[in-house]
mmCIF file of C-alpha atoms in Angstrom:
data_model
loop_
_atom_site.group_PDB
_atom_site.id
_atom_site.type_symbol
_atom_site.label_atom_id
_atom_site.label_comp_id
_atom_site.label_asym_id
_atom_site.label_seq_id
_atom_site.Cartn_x
_atom_site.Cartn_y
_atom_site.Cartn_z
ATOM 1 C CA MET A 1 25.776 -12.114 110.549
ATOM 2 C CA ASN A 2 22.815 -11.929 108.235
ATOM 3 C CA ALA A 3 24.030 -11.272 104.693
ATOM 4 C CA LYS A 4 23.034 -12.529 101.264
ATOM 5 C CA ILE A 5 24.921 -12.235 98.009
ATOM 6 C CA TYR A 6 23.119 -10.135 95.415
ATOM 7 C CA THR A 7 25.644 -10.262 92.548
ATOM 8 C CA ALA A 8 28.436 -12.860 92.457
ATOM 9 C CA PRO A 9 31.893 -12.087 91.038
ATOM 10 C CA ALA A 10 32.036 -11.958 87.236
ATOM 11 C CA TYR A 11 35.361 -13.831 87.104
ATOM 12 C CA GLU A 12 37.748 -15.740 89.365
ATOM 13 C CA PRO A 13 41.051 -14.652 90.958
ATOM 14 C CA VAL A 14 42.847 -17.543 89.232
ATOM 15 C CA SER A 15 42.301 -18.120 85.512
ATOM 16 C CA LEU A 16 41.803 -21.509 83.913
ATOM 17 C CA ASP A 17 45.139 -21.153 82.075
ATOM 18 C CA GLU A 18 46.955 -20.342 85.329
ATOM 19 C CA LEU A 19 45.504 -23.400 87.013
ATOM 20 C CA LYS A 20 46.290 -25.649 84.047
ATOM 21 C CA ARG A 21 49.929 -24.487 84.164
ATOM 22 C CA HIS A 22 50.025 -25.045 87.935
ATOM 23 C CA LEU A 23 48.619 -28.575 87.587
ATOM 24 C CA ARG A 24 50.635 -29.300 84.421
ATOM 25 C CA VAL A 25 47.442 -30.224 82.577
ATOM 26 C CA ASP A 26 47.452 -29.761 78.795
ATOM 27 C CA GLU A 27 44.139 -31.347 77.801
ATOM 28 C CA ASP A 28 40.963 -29.363 77.362
ATOM 29 C CA ASP A 29 38.636 -32.223 78.327
ATOM 30 C CA GLU A 30 38.721 -31.226 82.025
ATOM 31 C CA VAL A 31 37.828 -27.543 81.589
ATOM 32 C CA GLU A 32 34.461 -27.797 83.360
ATOM 33 C CA THR A 33 35.996 -29.710 86.274
ATOM 34 C CA LEU A 34 38.855 -27.233 86.651
ATOM 35 C CA GLU A 35 36.531 -24.221 86.506
ATOM 36 C CA GLY A 36 34.411 -25.803 89.229
ATOM 37 C CA LEU A 37 37.513 -26.379 91.365
ATOM 38 C CA ILE A 38 38.559 -22.733 91.012
ATOM 39 C CA THR A 39 35.136 -21.526 92.147
ATOM 40 C CA ALA A 40 35.045 -23.995 95.059
ATOM 41 C CA ALA A 41 38.550 -22.983 96.145
ATOM 42 C CA ARG A 42 37.687 -19.267 95.961
ATOM 43 C CA GLU A 43 34.555 -19.801 98.040
ATOM 44 C CA TYR A 44 36.567 -21.814 100.585
ATOM 45 C CA VAL A 45 39.190 -19.057 100.824
ATOM 46 C CA GLU A 46 36.440 -16.455 101.234
ATOM 47 C CA ASP A 47 34.984 -18.512 104.103
ATOM 48 C CA ILE A 48 38.373 -18.875 105.807
ATOM 49 C CA THR A 49 39.472 -15.252 105.380
ATOM 50 C CA ARG A 50 35.992 -13.718 105.823
ATOM 51 C CA ARG A 51 36.728 -11.664 102.694
ATOM 52 C CA ALA A 52 35.051 -11.102 99.358
ATOM 53 C CA LEU A 53 37.958 -11.601 96.977
ATOM 54 C CA LEU A 54 36.578 -9.965 93.837
ATOM 55 C CA THR A 55 33.895 -7.373 93.150
ATOM 56 C CA GLN A 56 30.532 -8.623 94.385
ATOM 57 C CA THR A 57 27.369 -7.045 95.722
ATOM 58 C CA TRP A 58 25.834 -8.042 99.049
ATOM 59 C CA ASP A 59 22.702 -7.262 101.050
ATOM 60 C CA PHE A 60 23.464 -6.929 104.778
ATOM 61 C CA TYR A 61 20.480 -7.102 107.154
ATOM 62 C CA LEU A 62 20.176 -5.567 110.603
ATOM 63 C CA GLN A 63 17.411 -6.027 113.159
ATOM 64 C CA ALA A 64 17.969 -2.615 114.762
ATOM 65 C CA TRP A 65 20.018 0.555 114.423
ATOM 66 C CA PRO A 66 23.253 0.422 116.408
ATOM 67 C CA GLU A 67 23.737 2.183 119.741
ATOM 68 C CA GLY A 68 26.846 3.934 118.396
ATOM 69 C CA ASN A 69 27.429 6.074 115.345
ATOM 70 C CA ALA A 70 28.817 3.381 113.001
ATOM 71 C CA ILE A 71 27.739 0.190 111.260
ATOM 72 C CA PRO A 72 30.681 -2.052 110.312
ATOM 73 C CA LEU A 73 30.231 -3.909 107.021
ATOM 74 C CA PRO A 74 31.681 -7.382 106.430
ATOM 75 C CA PHE A 75 34.071 -8.816 103.829
ATOM 76 C CA GLY A 76 36.695 -6.034 103.537
ATOM 77 C CA ASN A 77 37.646 -4.003 100.473
ATOM 78 C CA LEU A 78 34.466 -1.933 100.586
ATOM 79 C CA GLN A 79 34.079 -0.214 97.218
ATOM 80 C CA GLY A 80 30.866 1.610 98.011
ATOM 81 C CA VAL A 81 27.380 1.518 99.485
ATOM 82 C CA THR A 82 24.550 1.329 96.952
ATOM 83 C CA SER A 83 21.687 1.911 99.397
ATOM 84 C CA VAL A 84 20.622 1.960 103.040
ATOM 85 C CA LYS A 85 16.909 1.217 103.452
ATOM 86 C CA TYR A 86 14.631 0.503 106.373
ATOM 87 C CA LYS A 87 11.026 -0.580 106.797
ATOM 88 C CA ASP A 88 8.825 0.823 109.518
ATOM 89 C CA SER A 89 6.240 -1.212 111.419
ATOM 90 C CA ASP A 90 3.681 -0.647 108.608
ATOM 91 C CA GLY A 91 6.095 -2.058 106.012
ATOM 92 C CA THR A 92 6.768 1.334 104.419
ATOM 93 C CA GLU A 93 10.313 1.377 103.033
ATOM 94 C CA THR A 94 12.489 4.491 103.301
ATOM 95 C CA THR A 95 15.866 5.000 101.622
ATOM 96 C CA LEU A 96 18.477 7.069 103.433
ATOM 97 C CA THR A 97 20.486 9.647 101.503
ATOM 98 C CA ALA A 98 24.290 9.366 101.349
ATOM 99 C CA VAL A 99 26.214 12.335 102.804
ATOM 100 C CA THR A 100 23.068 13.798 104.396
ATOM 101 C CA ASP A 101 22.023 10.718 106.430
ATOM 102 C CA TYR A 102 25.260 8.688 106.442
ATOM 103 C CA LEU A 103 28.874 8.667 105.310
ATOM 104 C CA VAL A 104 30.910 5.739 103.971
ATOM 105 C CA GLU A 105 34.383 4.788 105.234
ATOM 106 C CA THR A 106 36.020 2.314 102.846
ATOM 107 C CA ASN A 107 39.090 1.610 105.071
ATOM 108 C CA GLY A 108 41.324 0.058 102.393
ATOM 109 C CA ASP A 109 41.345 -3.735 102.473
ATOM 110 C CA GLN A 110 39.828 -3.860 105.970
ATOM 111 C CA CYS A 111 36.135 -3.750 106.895
ATOM 112 C CA GLY A 112 34.377 -0.570 105.828
ATOM 113 C CA ARG A 113 31.737 1.254 107.812
ATOM 114 C CA ILE A 114 28.693 3.431 107.480
ATOM 115 C CA VAL A 115 28.957 6.334 109.914
ATOM 116 C CA LEU A 116 26.668 9.129 110.948
ATOM 117 C CA PRO A 117 27.623 12.649 109.883
ATOM 118 C CA TYR A 118 28.418 15.161 112.630
ATOM 119 C CA ALA A 119 25.357 15.624 114.889
ATOM 120 C CA GLY A 120 23.438 12.974 112.883
ATOM 121 C CA ALA A 121 21.165 10.282 114.312
ATOM 122 C CA TRP A 122 19.741 6.992 113.094
ATOM 123 C CA PRO A 123 16.012 7.049 112.202
ATOM 124 C CA SER A 124 13.723 6.726 115.213
ATOM 125 C CA ALA A 125 10.774 4.934 113.556
ATOM 126 C CA THR A 126 9.413 1.698 115.013
ATOM 127 C CA LEU A 127 10.953 -0.953 112.786
ATOM 128 C CA TYR A 128 9.393 -3.869 110.933
ATOM 129 C CA PRO A 129 9.731 -7.136 112.930
ATOM 130 C CA THR A 130 12.102 -9.019 110.582
ATOM 131 C CA ASN A 131 15.155 -7.726 108.702
ATOM 132 C CA PRO A 132 13.926 -4.129 108.736
ATOM 133 C CA ILE A 133 17.278 -2.593 107.716
ATOM 134 C CA THR A 134 18.948 -3.555 104.420
ATOM 135 C CA ILE A 135 22.331 -2.221 103.381
ATOM 136 C CA ARG A 136 23.393 -3.031 99.822
ATOM 137 C CA PHE A 137 27.110 -2.649 99.241
ATOM 138 C CA VAL A 138 29.866 -3.584 96.780
ATOM 139 C CA CYS A 139 33.130 -5.085 98.024
ATOM 140 C CA GLY A 140 36.179 -7.063 96.915
ATOM 141 C CA TRP A 141 39.295 -6.306 94.906
ATOM 142 C CA THR A 142 38.436 -4.822 91.507
ATOM 143 C CA THR A 143 40.739 -7.079 89.438
ATOM 144 C CA ALA A 144 42.298 -10.506 89.849
ATOM 145 C CA ALA A 145 45.748 -8.907 89.649
ATOM 146 C CA LEU A 146 45.038 -6.955 92.867
ATOM 147 C CA VAL A 147 44.263 -10.106 94.874
ATOM 148 C CA PRO A 148 47.409 -10.751 96.959
ATOM 149 C CA SER A 149 49.675 -13.462 95.542
ATOM 150 C CA LYS A 150 49.529 -15.508 98.761
ATOM 151 C CA ILE A 151 45.741 -15.795 98.359
ATOM 152 C CA ARG A 152 46.024 -16.691 94.666
ATOM 153 C CA THR A 153 48.706 -19.294 95.515
ATOM 154 C CA ALA A 154 46.490 -20.780 98.232
ATOM 155 C CA ILE A 155 43.635 -21.089 95.712
ATOM 156 C CA LYS A 156 45.905 -22.948 93.276
ATOM 157 C CA MET A 157 47.115 -25.267 96.062
ATOM 158 C CA ILE A 158 43.542 -26.025 97.149
ATOM 159 C CA CYS A 159 42.627 -26.748 93.519
ATOM 160 C CA ALA A 160 45.635 -29.088 93.226
ATOM 161 C CA ASP A 161 44.514 -31.010 96.319
ATOM 162 C CA LEU A 162 40.935 -31.232 95.060
ATOM 163 C CA TYR A 163 42.133 -32.331 91.609
ATOM 164 C CA GLU A 164 44.507 -34.972 93.002
ATOM 165 C CA PHE A 165 42.119 -36.432 95.566
ATOM 166 C CA ARG A 166 38.869 -36.672 93.623
ATOM 167 C CA GLY A 167 36.287 -39.119 94.890
ATOM 168 C CA GLU A 168 36.404 -41.219 98.037
ATOM 169 C CA PRO A 169 39.723 -41.669 99.848
ATOM 170 C CA THR A 170 41.165 -45.172 99.770
ATOM 171 C CA THR A 171 40.767 -47.169 102.988
ATOM 172 C CA GLY A 172 43.803 -46.640 105.163
ATOM 173 C CA THR A 173 44.677 -43.335 103.522
ATOM 174 C CA ILE A 174 44.976 -40.373 105.847
ATOM 175 C CA VAL A 175 44.035 -37.067 104.269
ATOM 176 C CA THR A 176 45.533 -34.163 106.217
ATOM 177 C CA PRO A 177 44.729 -30.504 105.763
ATOM 178 C CA ASN A 178 47.279 -28.504 103.817
ATOM 179 C CA LYS A 179 49.168 -26.508 106.457
ATOM 180 C CA THR A 180 50.820 -24.301 103.844
ATOM 181 C CA VAL A 181 47.399 -23.084 102.689
ATOM 182 C CA ASN A 182 46.512 -22.187 106.282
ATOM 183 C CA ARG A 183 49.791 -20.299 106.690
ATOM 184 C CA LEU A 184 49.271 -18.395 103.444
ATOM 185 C CA LEU A 185 45.770 -17.344 104.471
ATOM 186 C CA SER A 186 46.324 -16.607 108.161
ATOM 187 C CA SER A 187 47.515 -13.033 107.655
ATOM 188 C CA ALA A 188 44.776 -12.339 105.074
ATOM 189 C CA ARG A 189 41.948 -13.149 107.472
ATOM 190 C CA LEU A 190 39.676 -10.379 108.703
ATOM 191 C CA TRP A 191 39.431 -10.773 112.477
ATOM 192 C CA GLU A 192 36.850 -8.101 113.186
ATOM 193 C CA GLU A 193 33.660 -9.654 114.552
ATOM 194 C CA LEU A 194 30.414 -8.225 113.206
#
């Protein structure tokens, strides 16, 4: 999959105060560390689940138009498609028009799709040799409160592990992956291959 983040989430699914309560930390001297742990844990959960947890904008690149009438988009919770553009062999960029050239299926918390309208067809121009098709879309839950509690709990547990085991492990110490985190996230994972 060839995708690049355009706009990162403006906030995290777990607040600093929530994490401090979870860790039973009262001091404010570790704020920067804790904020970094929250971001790292969110990114890890996004990698594991293949989801964008909170509103973010992505550019998705295709090398060719699909054979069928739909283009699945990654990360789930599709909020909308900002643009669908393609470059022809001369490098001239053309923007498709929503409703006329394509329709958007958001599909709840699953992967959304761009589909052709009835009797529609993808453009037939000879495409530019690299990343000729760019789809910009917005995805993720719109507020932290909408992120399922099992995902938010997994983020707090990952942060707790990262906070507890900072630095190099002691010789002879066995660090095992947190099986509870994996169980919490298993049903939240998007399995559709793109």
